[in-house]
PDB file of C-alpha atoms in Angstrom:
ATOM      1  CA  MET A   1      30.161   7.152 -12.234  1.00 46.00           C
ATOM      2  CA  THR A   2      28.955   3.616 -13.111  1.00 57.00           C
ATOM      3  CA  ASN A   3      28.972   2.006 -16.496  1.00 73.00           C
ATOM      4  CA  PRO A   4      26.485   1.593 -18.448  1.00 76.00           C
ATOM      5  CA  VAL A   5      27.166  -1.757 -18.982  1.00 70.00           C
ATOM      6  CA  SER A   6      26.960  -2.756 -15.588  1.00 72.00           C
ATOM      7  CA  ARG A   7      23.623  -0.341 -15.247  1.00 71.00           C
ATOM      8  CA  ALA A   8      22.329  -2.729 -17.870  1.00 70.00           C
ATOM      9  CA  LEU A   9      23.443  -6.305 -16.197  1.00 64.00           C
ATOM     10  CA  GLN A  10      21.510  -4.978 -12.976  1.00 68.00           C
ATOM     11  CA  ARG A  11      18.452  -3.717 -14.561  1.00 73.00           C
ATOM     12  CA  LEU A  12      18.731  -7.401 -15.949  1.00 70.00           C
ATOM     13  CA  GLY A  13      19.050  -8.951 -13.094  1.00 69.00           C
ATOM     14  CA  ALA A  14      16.900  -7.480 -10.836  1.00 70.00           C
ATOM     15  CA  PRO A  15      13.734  -9.245 -11.709  1.00 75.00           C
ATOM     16  CA  VAL A  16      15.556 -12.206 -10.979  1.00 75.00           C
ATOM     17  CA  THR A  17      17.009 -10.990  -7.580  1.00 79.00           C
ATOM     18  CA  ASN A  18      13.467  -9.658  -6.577  1.00 77.00           C
ATOM     19  CA  THR A  19      11.587 -12.897  -7.812  1.00 77.00           C
ATOM     20  CA  LEU A  20      14.227 -14.624  -5.349  1.00 81.00           C
ATOM     21  CA  ILE A  21      14.142 -12.477  -2.488  1.00 81.00           C
ATOM     22  CA  LYS A  22      10.220 -12.726  -2.594  1.00 79.00           C
ATOM     23  CA  LEU A  23      10.380 -16.719  -3.102  1.00 83.00           C
ATOM     24  CA  GLY A  24      12.638 -16.777   0.464  1.00 85.00           C
ATOM     25  CA  PHE A  25      10.257 -14.738   2.495  1.00 84.00           C
ATOM     26  CA  ALA A  26       6.588 -16.613   0.671  1.00 85.00           C
ATOM     27  CA  CYS A  27       9.163 -20.058   2.551  1.00 88.00           C
ATOM     28  CA  ARG A  28       9.500 -17.880   5.738  1.00 89.00           C
ATOM     29  CA  PHE A  29       5.888 -16.801   5.760  1.00 87.00           C
ATOM     30  CA  LEU A  30       4.918 -20.372   4.673  1.00 89.00           C
ATOM     31  CA  TRP A  31       6.603 -21.794   7.903  1.00 91.00           C
ATOM     32  CA  SER A  32       5.001 -19.031  10.444  1.00 89.00           C
ATOM     33  CA  VAL A  33       1.404 -20.526   8.733  1.00 90.00           C
ATOM     34  CA  LEU A  34       2.311 -24.049   9.924  1.00 90.00           C
ATOM     35  CA  LYS A  35       3.471 -23.072  13.596  1.00 90.00           C
ATOM     36  CA  ALA A  36       0.280 -21.189  13.904  1.00 86.00           C
ATOM     37  CA  SER A  37      -1.834 -23.696  12.388  1.00 87.00           C
ATOM     38  CA  PRO A  38      -2.691 -25.780  15.459  1.00 88.00           C
ATOM     39  CA  PHE A  39      -4.625 -22.480  16.818  1.00 83.00           C
ATOM     40  CA  ALA A  40      -6.476 -22.629  13.555  1.00 79.00           C
ATOM     41  CA  LEU A  41      -7.349 -26.564  13.596  1.00 81.00           C
ATOM     42  CA  HIS A  42      -7.836 -26.150  17.606  1.00 84.00           C
ATOM     43  CA  ARG A  43     -10.377 -23.233  17.011  1.00 83.00           C
ATOM     44  CA  PHE A  44     -12.023 -25.084  13.951  1.00 87.00           C
ATOM     45  CA  SER A  45     -14.796 -22.496  13.937  1.00 87.00           C
ATOM     46  CA  LEU A  46     -12.662 -20.231  12.583  1.00 87.00           C
ATOM     47  CA  THR A  47     -11.539 -22.930   9.572  1.00 89.00           C
ATOM     48  CA  MET A  48     -14.769 -23.381   9.039  1.00 92.00           C
ATOM     49  CA  ARG A  49     -16.136 -19.795   8.224  1.00 91.00           C
ATOM     50  CA  GLU A  50     -13.045 -19.489   5.756  1.00 91.00           C
ATOM     51  CA  ILE A  51     -14.487 -22.760   4.539  1.00 92.00           C
ATOM     52  CA  TRP A  52     -18.180 -21.307   3.869  1.00 93.00           C
ATOM     53  CA  PHE A  53     -16.370 -18.191   2.447  1.00 90.00           C
ATOM     54  CA  ALA A  54     -13.912 -20.398   0.045  1.00 90.00           C
ATOM     55  CA  GLY A  55     -15.643 -23.479  -0.983  1.00 89.00           C
ATOM     56  CA  VAL A  56     -19.483 -23.128  -0.744  1.00 91.00           C
ATOM     57  CA  LEU A  57     -19.730 -20.183  -1.717  1.00 91.00           C
ATOM     58  CA  SER A  58     -17.416 -21.505  -4.995  1.00 92.00           C
ATOM     59  CA  VAL A  59     -19.556 -23.745  -5.626  1.00 93.00           C
ATOM     60  CA  LEU A  60     -22.389 -21.956  -8.048  1.00 94.00           C
ATOM     61  CA  ILE A  61     -19.367 -21.739 -10.299  1.00 94.00           C
ATOM     62  CA  ILE A  62     -17.943 -25.149 -10.244  1.00 95.00           C
ATOM     63  CA  VAL A  63     -21.222 -27.017 -10.886  1.00 95.00           C
ATOM     64  CA  VAL A  64     -22.281 -24.587 -13.759  1.00 95.00           C
ATOM     65  CA  SER A  65     -18.752 -24.658 -15.140  1.00 95.00           C
ATOM     66  CA  GLY A  66     -18.075 -28.442 -14.644  1.00 94.00           C
ATOM     67  CA  LEU A  67     -21.445 -29.397 -16.114  1.00 95.00           C
ATOM     68  CA  PHE A  68     -20.522 -27.167 -19.489  1.00 95.00           C
ATOM     69  CA  VAL A  69     -17.359 -28.445 -19.794  1.00 95.00           C
ATOM     70  CA  GLY A  70     -18.551 -32.251 -19.620  1.00 94.00           C
ATOM     71  CA  MET A  71     -21.076 -31.434 -22.292  1.00 94.00           C
ATOM     72  CA  VAL A  72     -18.627 -29.584 -24.668  1.00 94.00           C
ATOM     73  CA  LEU A  73     -16.323 -32.402 -24.213  1.00 93.00           C
ATOM     74  CA  ALA A  74     -18.825 -35.023 -24.534  1.00 92.00           C
ATOM     75  CA  LEU A  75     -19.720 -33.123 -27.964  1.00 92.00           C
ATOM     76  CA  GLN A  76     -16.113 -32.863 -29.494  1.00 91.00           C
ATOM     77  CA  GLY A  77     -14.703 -36.479 -28.068  1.00 90.00           C
ATOM     78  CA  TYR A  78     -18.585 -38.012 -29.730  1.00 89.00           C
ATOM     79  CA  GLU A  79     -17.141 -36.301 -33.141  1.00 87.00           C
ATOM     80  CA  THR A  80     -13.404 -37.756 -33.042  1.00 86.00           C
ATOM     81  CA  LEU A  81     -14.924 -41.139 -31.774  1.00 87.00           C
ATOM     82  CA  VAL A  82     -17.111 -41.977 -34.303  1.00 86.00           C
ATOM     83  CA  ARG A  83     -15.096 -41.939 -37.254  1.00 85.00           C
ATOM     84  CA  PHE A  84     -13.035 -44.926 -35.673  1.00 84.00           C
ATOM     85  CA  GLY A  85     -16.723 -46.524 -34.736  1.00 81.00           C
ATOM     86  CA  ALA A  86     -15.344 -46.029 -31.268  1.00 81.00           C
ATOM     87  CA  SER A  87     -18.295 -43.864 -30.276  1.00 81.00           C
ATOM     88  CA  SER A  88     -19.472 -46.094 -27.338  1.00 82.00           C
ATOM     89  CA  SER A  89     -15.956 -44.951 -25.345  1.00 85.00           C
ATOM     90  CA  LEU A  90     -17.345 -41.394 -25.085  1.00 87.00           C
ATOM     91  CA  GLY A  91     -17.756 -42.352 -21.065  1.00 87.00           C
ATOM     92  CA  VAL A  92     -13.989 -43.822 -20.734  1.00 90.00           C
ATOM     93  CA  LEU A  93     -12.434 -40.365 -22.504  1.00 91.00           C
ATOM     94  CA  VAL A  94     -15.160 -37.970 -20.354  1.00 92.00           C
ATOM     95  CA  ALA A  95     -14.399 -39.482 -17.028  1.00 92.00           C
ATOM     96  CA  LEU A  96     -10.704 -39.504 -17.339  1.00 92.00           C
ATOM     97  CA  SER A  97     -10.101 -36.361 -18.948  1.00 92.00           C
ATOM     98  CA  LEU A  98     -11.729 -34.536 -15.855  1.00 93.00           C
ATOM     99  CA  VAL A  99     -10.657 -37.115 -13.259  1.00 93.00           C
ATOM    100  CA  ARG A 100      -6.681 -36.775 -14.382  1.00 89.00           C
ATOM    101  CA  GLU A 101      -6.774 -33.213 -15.586  1.00 91.00           C
ATOM    102  CA  LEU A 102      -9.250 -30.641 -16.293  1.00 92.00           C
ATOM    103  CA  GLY A 103     -11.379 -31.251 -12.903  1.00 93.00           C
ATOM    104  CA  PRO A 104      -7.889 -30.773 -10.932  1.00 94.00           C
ATOM    105  CA  VAL A 105      -6.815 -27.806 -13.192  1.00 95.00           C
ATOM    106  CA  ILE A 106      -9.783 -26.020 -14.278  1.00 95.00           C
ATOM    107  CA  GLY A 107     -11.148 -26.500 -10.707  1.00 94.00           C
ATOM    108  CA  ALA A 108      -8.015 -24.584  -9.289  1.00 95.00           C
ATOM    109  CA  LEU A 109      -8.013 -22.118 -11.982  1.00 95.00           C
ATOM    110  CA  LEU A 110     -11.933 -20.719 -10.512  1.00 95.00           C
ATOM    111  CA  PHE A 111     -10.990 -21.247  -7.029  1.00 95.00           C
ATOM    112  CA  ALA A 112      -7.957 -18.921  -7.745  1.00 94.00           C
ATOM    113  CA  SER A 113     -10.295 -16.668  -9.842  1.00 92.00           C
ATOM    114  CA  ARG A 114     -12.967 -16.606  -7.120  1.00 92.00           C
ATOM    115  CA  ALA A 115     -11.695 -17.394  -3.433  1.00 92.00           C
ATOM    116  CA  GLY A 116      -8.020 -16.782  -3.742  1.00 92.00           C
ATOM    117  CA  SER A 117      -8.739 -13.187  -5.235  1.00 92.00           C
ATOM    118  CA  ALA A 118     -11.277 -12.840  -2.306  1.00 93.00           C
ATOM    119  CA  ILE A 119      -8.925 -13.778  -0.043  1.00 93.00           C
ATOM    120  CA  THR A 120      -5.931 -11.622  -1.287  1.00 93.00           C
ATOM    121  CA  ALA A 121      -8.237  -8.613  -1.393  1.00 93.00           C
ATOM    122  CA  GLU A 122     -10.054  -9.204   2.491  1.00 92.00           C
ATOM    123  CA  ILE A 123      -6.433  -9.649   3.858  1.00 93.00           C
ATOM    124  CA  GLY A 124      -4.838  -6.511   1.945  1.00 92.00           C
ATOM    125  CA  LEU A 125      -7.337  -4.115   2.850  1.00 91.00           C
ATOM    126  CA  MET A 126      -7.443  -5.703   6.635  1.00 90.00           C
ATOM    127  CA  LYS A 127      -3.829  -4.689   6.499  1.00 88.00           C
ATOM    128  CA  ALA A 128      -4.420  -1.039   4.725  1.00 88.00           C
ATOM    129  CA  THR A 129      -6.755  -0.068   7.477  1.00 88.00           C
ATOM    130  CA  GLU A 130      -4.301  -1.645  10.581  1.00 86.00           C
ATOM    131  CA  GLN A 131      -6.545  -3.898  11.649  1.00 88.00           C
ATOM    132  CA  LEU A 132      -3.648  -6.044  11.334  1.00 86.00           C
ATOM    133  CA  SER A 133      -1.335  -3.823  13.608  1.00 86.00           C
ATOM    134  CA  ALA A 134      -4.389  -3.399  16.481  1.00 90.00           C
ATOM    135  CA  MET A 135      -4.153  -7.172  16.598  1.00 88.00           C
ATOM    136  CA  GLU A 136      -0.564  -7.433  17.103  1.00 84.00           C
ATOM    137  CA  MET A 137      -1.427  -3.973  20.029  1.00 88.00           C
ATOM    138  CA  MET A 138      -3.892  -6.453  21.153  1.00 89.00           C
ATOM    139  CA  ALA A 139      -0.813  -9.460  21.676  1.00 83.00           C
ATOM    140  CA  VAL A 140      -3.072 -11.414  19.128  1.00 84.00           C
ATOM    141  CA  ASN A 141      -1.067 -13.187  16.222  1.00 86.00           C
ATOM    142  CA  PRO A 142      -2.578 -12.256  12.961  1.00 89.00           C
ATOM    143  CA  ILE A 143      -1.094 -14.825  11.631  1.00 90.00           C
ATOM    144  CA  ALA A 144      -2.870 -17.435  13.498  1.00 88.00           C
ATOM    145  CA  ARG A 145      -6.168 -15.447  14.139  1.00 88.00           C
ATOM    146  CA  VAL A 146      -6.942 -14.548  10.541  1.00 90.00           C
ATOM    147  CA  VAL A 147      -3.744 -15.846   8.172  1.00 91.00           C
ATOM    148  CA  ALA A 148      -3.972 -19.761   8.870  1.00 91.00           C
ATOM    149  CA  PRO A 149      -7.543 -20.228   9.151  1.00 92.00           C
ATOM    150  CA  LYS A 150      -7.817 -18.579   5.654  1.00 93.00           C
ATOM    151  CA  PHE A 151      -4.683 -20.991   4.364  1.00 94.00           C
ATOM    152  CA  TRP A 152      -6.236 -24.300   6.113  1.00 94.00           C
ATOM    153  CA  GLY A 153      -9.946 -23.449   4.274  1.00 93.00           C
ATOM    154  CA  GLY A 154      -8.844 -23.004   0.895  1.00 93.00           C
ATOM    155  CA  VAL A 155      -6.807 -26.203   1.338  1.00 94.00           C
ATOM    156  CA  ILE A 156      -9.484 -28.289   2.736  1.00 93.00           C
ATOM    157  CA  SER A 157     -12.195 -27.204  -0.042  1.00 94.00           C
ATOM    158  CA  MET A 158      -9.947 -27.435  -3.183  1.00 94.00           C
ATOM    159  CA  PRO A 159     -10.096 -31.249  -3.267  1.00 94.00           C
ATOM    160  CA  LEU A 160     -13.963 -30.832  -3.239  1.00 95.00           C
ATOM    161  CA  LEU A 161     -14.335 -28.586  -5.289  1.00 95.00           C
ATOM    162  CA  ALA A 162     -12.370 -30.434  -8.127  1.00 94.00           C
ATOM    163  CA  ALA A 163     -14.728 -33.562  -7.228  1.00 94.00           C
ATOM    164  CA  LEU A 164     -17.815 -31.588  -7.715  1.00 95.00           C
ATOM    165  CA  PHE A 165     -16.485 -30.668 -10.640  1.00 95.00           C
ATOM    166  CA  SER A 166     -15.483 -33.811 -11.830  1.00 94.00           C
ATOM    167  CA  ALA A 167     -18.727 -35.231 -11.100  1.00 94.00           C
ATOM    168  CA  MET A 168     -20.942 -32.417 -12.543  1.00 95.00           C
ATOM    169  CA  GLY A 169     -18.575 -32.692 -15.621  1.00 95.00           C
ATOM    170  CA  ILE A 170     -19.383 -36.539 -15.886  1.00 94.00           C
ATOM    171  CA  PHE A 171     -23.006 -35.922 -15.314  1.00 95.00           C
ATOM    172  CA  GLY A 172     -22.825 -33.405 -18.132  1.00 94.00           C
ATOM    173  CA  GLY A 173     -21.096 -35.672 -20.539  1.00 93.00           C
ATOM    174  CA  TYR A 174     -23.948 -38.416 -19.700  1.00 93.00           C
ATOM    175  CA  LEU A 175     -26.330 -36.030 -20.895  1.00 94.00           C
ATOM    176  CA  VAL A 176     -25.152 -35.384 -24.084  1.00 92.00           C
ATOM    177  CA  GLY A 177     -23.592 -38.853 -25.387  1.00 89.00           C
ATOM    178  CA  VAL A 178     -26.884 -41.011 -23.723  1.00 89.00           C
ATOM    179  CA  GLN A 179     -29.896 -38.045 -23.662  1.00 89.00           C
ATOM    180  CA  LEU A 180     -28.617 -36.495 -26.715  1.00 88.00           C
ATOM    181  CA  LEU A 181     -26.928 -38.646 -29.280  1.00 86.00           C
ATOM    182  CA  GLY A 182     -28.620 -41.286 -28.042  1.00 84.00           C
ATOM    183  CA  LEU A 183     -25.749 -43.776 -26.878  1.00 86.00           C
ATOM    184  CA  ASP A 184     -26.433 -46.846 -24.853  1.00 85.00           C
ATOM    185  CA  ALA A 185     -26.790 -46.003 -20.506  1.00 87.00           C
ATOM    186  CA  GLY A 186     -25.494 -49.008 -19.808  1.00 87.00           C
ATOM    187  CA  SER A 187     -22.361 -48.950 -22.194  1.00 85.00           C
ATOM    188  CA  PHE A 188     -21.434 -45.667 -21.478  1.00 86.00           C
ATOM    189  CA  TRP A 189     -21.066 -46.164 -17.302  1.00 90.00           C
ATOM    190  CA  SER A 190     -20.062 -49.775 -17.756  1.00 89.00           C
ATOM    191  CA  GLN A 191     -16.805 -49.396 -20.212  1.00 88.00           C
ATOM    192  CA  MET A 192     -16.446 -45.717 -17.798  1.00 89.00           C
ATOM    193  CA  GLN A 193     -16.125 -48.044 -14.256  1.00 88.00           C
ATOM    194  CA  SER A 194     -13.544 -50.713 -16.349  1.00 87.00           C
ATOM    195  CA  ALA A 195     -11.370 -47.885 -17.174  1.00 87.00           C
ATOM    196  CA  VAL A 196     -11.069 -45.975 -14.366  1.00 87.00           C
ATOM    197  CA  ASP A 197      -8.378 -46.874 -12.357  1.00 86.00           C
ATOM    198  CA  PHE A 198      -9.024 -45.929  -8.586  1.00 86.00           C
ATOM    199  CA  ARG A 199      -5.625 -45.275  -7.703  1.00 85.00           C
ATOM    200  CA  LEU A 200      -4.074 -44.283 -10.899  1.00 84.00           C
ATOM    201  CA  ASP A 201      -6.815 -41.412 -12.018  1.00 87.00           C
ATOM    202  CA  VAL A 202      -8.948 -40.712  -8.819  1.00 90.00           C
ATOM    203  CA  ILE A 203      -6.457 -41.179  -6.410  1.00 91.00           C
ATOM    204  CA  ASN A 204      -3.771 -39.154  -9.007  1.00 91.00           C
ATOM    205  CA  GLY A 205      -6.462 -36.306  -9.451  1.00 91.00           C
ATOM    206  CA  VAL A 206      -6.968 -35.975  -5.493  1.00 93.00           C
ATOM    207  CA  ILE A 207      -3.371 -35.189  -4.664  1.00 93.00           C
ATOM    208  CA  LYS A 208      -3.488 -32.863  -7.695  1.00 94.00           C
ATOM    209  CA  SER A 209      -6.132 -30.787  -6.528  1.00 94.00           C
ATOM    210  CA  VAL A 210      -4.754 -30.844  -2.868  1.00 95.00           C
ATOM    211  CA  CYS A 211      -1.436 -29.443  -4.223  1.00 94.00           C
ATOM    212  CA  PHE A 212      -3.312 -27.146  -6.381  1.00 95.00           C
ATOM    213  CA  GLY A 213      -5.047 -25.955  -3.145  1.00 94.00           C
ATOM    214  CA  ILE A 214      -1.922 -25.800  -1.304  1.00 94.00           C
ATOM    215  CA  ALA A 215      -0.554 -23.163  -3.476  1.00 95.00           C
ATOM    216  CA  VAL A 216      -2.982 -21.292  -4.048  1.00 95.00           C
ATOM    217  CA  SER A 217      -3.943 -20.330  -1.023  1.00 94.00           C
ATOM    218  CA  LEU A 218      -0.224 -20.131   0.271  1.00 94.00           C
ATOM    219  CA  ILE A 219      -0.113 -17.488  -2.562  1.00 94.00           C
ATOM    220  CA  ALA A 220      -3.284 -15.910  -2.305  1.00 94.00           C
ATOM    221  CA  VAL A 221      -2.950 -15.120   1.590  1.00 94.00           C
ATOM    222  CA  PHE A 222       0.970 -14.228   0.952  1.00 93.00           C
ATOM    223  CA  GLU A 223       0.166 -11.518  -1.128  1.00 92.00           C
ATOM    224  CA  GLY A 224      -3.074 -10.122   1.034  1.00 91.00           C
ATOM    225  CA  TYR A 225      -0.071 -10.094   3.898  1.00 90.00           C
ATOM    226  CA  ASP A 226       2.769  -8.756   1.639  1.00 88.00           C
ATOM    227  CA  ALA A 227       0.675  -5.711  -0.198  1.00 87.00           C
ATOM    228  CA  PRO A 228       1.601  -2.220   0.420  1.00 86.00           C
ATOM    229  CA  PRO A 229      -1.414  -0.780   2.896  1.00 86.00           C
ATOM    230  CA  THR A 230      -2.824   1.252  -0.132  1.00 87.00           C
ATOM    231  CA  ALA A 231      -5.739   1.170  -2.439  1.00 85.00           C
ATOM    232  CA  GLU A 232      -3.042   0.815  -5.357  1.00 87.00           C
ATOM    233  CA  GLY A 233      -1.193  -1.783  -3.447  1.00 88.00           C
ATOM    234  CA  VAL A 234      -4.244  -4.112  -2.843  1.00 90.00           C
ATOM    235  CA  SER A 235      -5.355  -4.076  -6.241  1.00 90.00           C
ATOM    236  CA  GLY A 236      -1.943  -5.183  -7.344  1.00 91.00           C
ATOM    237  CA  ALA A 237      -1.655  -8.032  -4.682  1.00 91.00           C
ATOM    238  CA  THR A 238      -5.424  -9.401  -6.271  1.00 93.00           C
ATOM    239  CA  THR A 239      -3.858  -9.223  -9.863  1.00 93.00           C
ATOM    240  CA  ARG A 240      -0.479 -11.247  -8.993  1.00 92.00           C
ATOM    241  CA  THR A 241      -2.572 -13.701  -7.007  1.00 93.00           C
ATOM    242  CA  VAL A 242      -4.745 -14.515  -9.777  1.00 94.00           C
ATOM    243  CA  VAL A 243      -2.062 -14.372 -12.186  1.00 94.00           C
ATOM    244  CA  THR A 244       0.538 -16.105 -10.164  1.00 93.00           C
ATOM    245  CA  SER A 245      -1.937 -19.122  -9.391  1.00 94.00           C
ATOM    246  CA  ALA A 246      -2.294 -19.723 -12.738  1.00 95.00           C
ATOM    247  CA  LEU A 247       0.872 -19.914 -13.810  1.00 95.00           C
ATOM    248  CA  VAL A 248       1.580 -22.098 -10.471  1.00 95.00           C
ATOM    249  CA  ILE A 249      -0.982 -24.687 -11.309  1.00 95.00           C
ATOM    250  CA  LEU A 250       0.105 -25.221 -14.940  1.00 95.00           C
ATOM    251  CA  GLY A 251       3.573 -25.467 -14.391  1.00 94.00           C
ATOM    252  CA  LEU A 252       2.699 -28.163 -11.067  1.00 94.00           C
ATOM    253  CA  ASP A 253       0.191 -29.957 -13.566  1.00 93.00           C
ATOM    254  CA  VAL A 254       3.132 -30.599 -15.577  1.00 93.00           C
ATOM    255  CA  LEU A 255       5.513 -31.632 -13.124  1.00 92.00           C
ATOM    256  CA  LEU A 256       2.520 -33.955 -11.148  1.00 92.00           C
ATOM    257  CA  THR A 257       1.308 -35.233 -14.505  1.00 90.00           C
ATOM    258  CA  ALA A 258       4.965 -36.347 -15.661  1.00 89.00           C
ATOM    259  CA  PHE A 259       5.525 -38.542 -11.701  1.00 87.00           C
ATOM    260  CA  MET A 260       2.516 -40.039 -12.177  1.00 82.00           C
ATOM    261  CA  PHE A 261       1.469 -41.295 -15.341  1.00 72.00           C
ATOM    262  CA  ARG A 262       5.214 -41.645 -16.687  1.00 65.00           C
ATOM    263  CA  GLY A 263       4.644 -45.402 -16.210  1.00 53.00           C
ATOM    264  CA  ILE A 264       1.681 -46.072 -17.707  1.00 51.00           C
TER     265      ILE A 264
END
């Protein structure tokens, strides 16, 4: 008979063990995707279709969300800056906040919610209806034909969506700061131009969005490919994609920010 203490320790360690096992499978899966990537990039029409699915169809929510975030950021920032007589620096506040943080992070969260969940659901449904097994029976590698194009479509789309989010946010800040609050347009744009550094701010924001795109795309395709072939399994995989992606995005953001802006 098993000792109650041993059973308690097993229950306590089982989630950690299962997480490590799944992480190992995810690393092997990533290696399989990378090995199959030349096929996806050679037949770029497959990847272009996934860029349309993951990127172009996400433009609406990115544009609207970016515009509103920029407007709210300008309203809140103006109320703080005007107390210190620094209202002319509103453009700098909006631009740096969006380019460094809010653009990549919120853009990645929206991307995971709209495109990541859809990618997981599509691959999971293909597995549940045995379409992936049928491809293997016809000597077609499903990772090369289905998974790799979706992975690279997400990786390519994410930086473009983050840039679009930041641009719309800056435009929303301009509408509030200049058109609504009456700040000088020349001061708004000139101070922004002089304060935003291309290498330290723009390039680091692009690097963040690329890392987020790789993480979200990998989680989405892996959860879909690993989902149990049932309706409940696909539903659970879709939920795990959104939750795991959000946690990974925020964790990566802390690490990347610590490395990028440590010496500033």
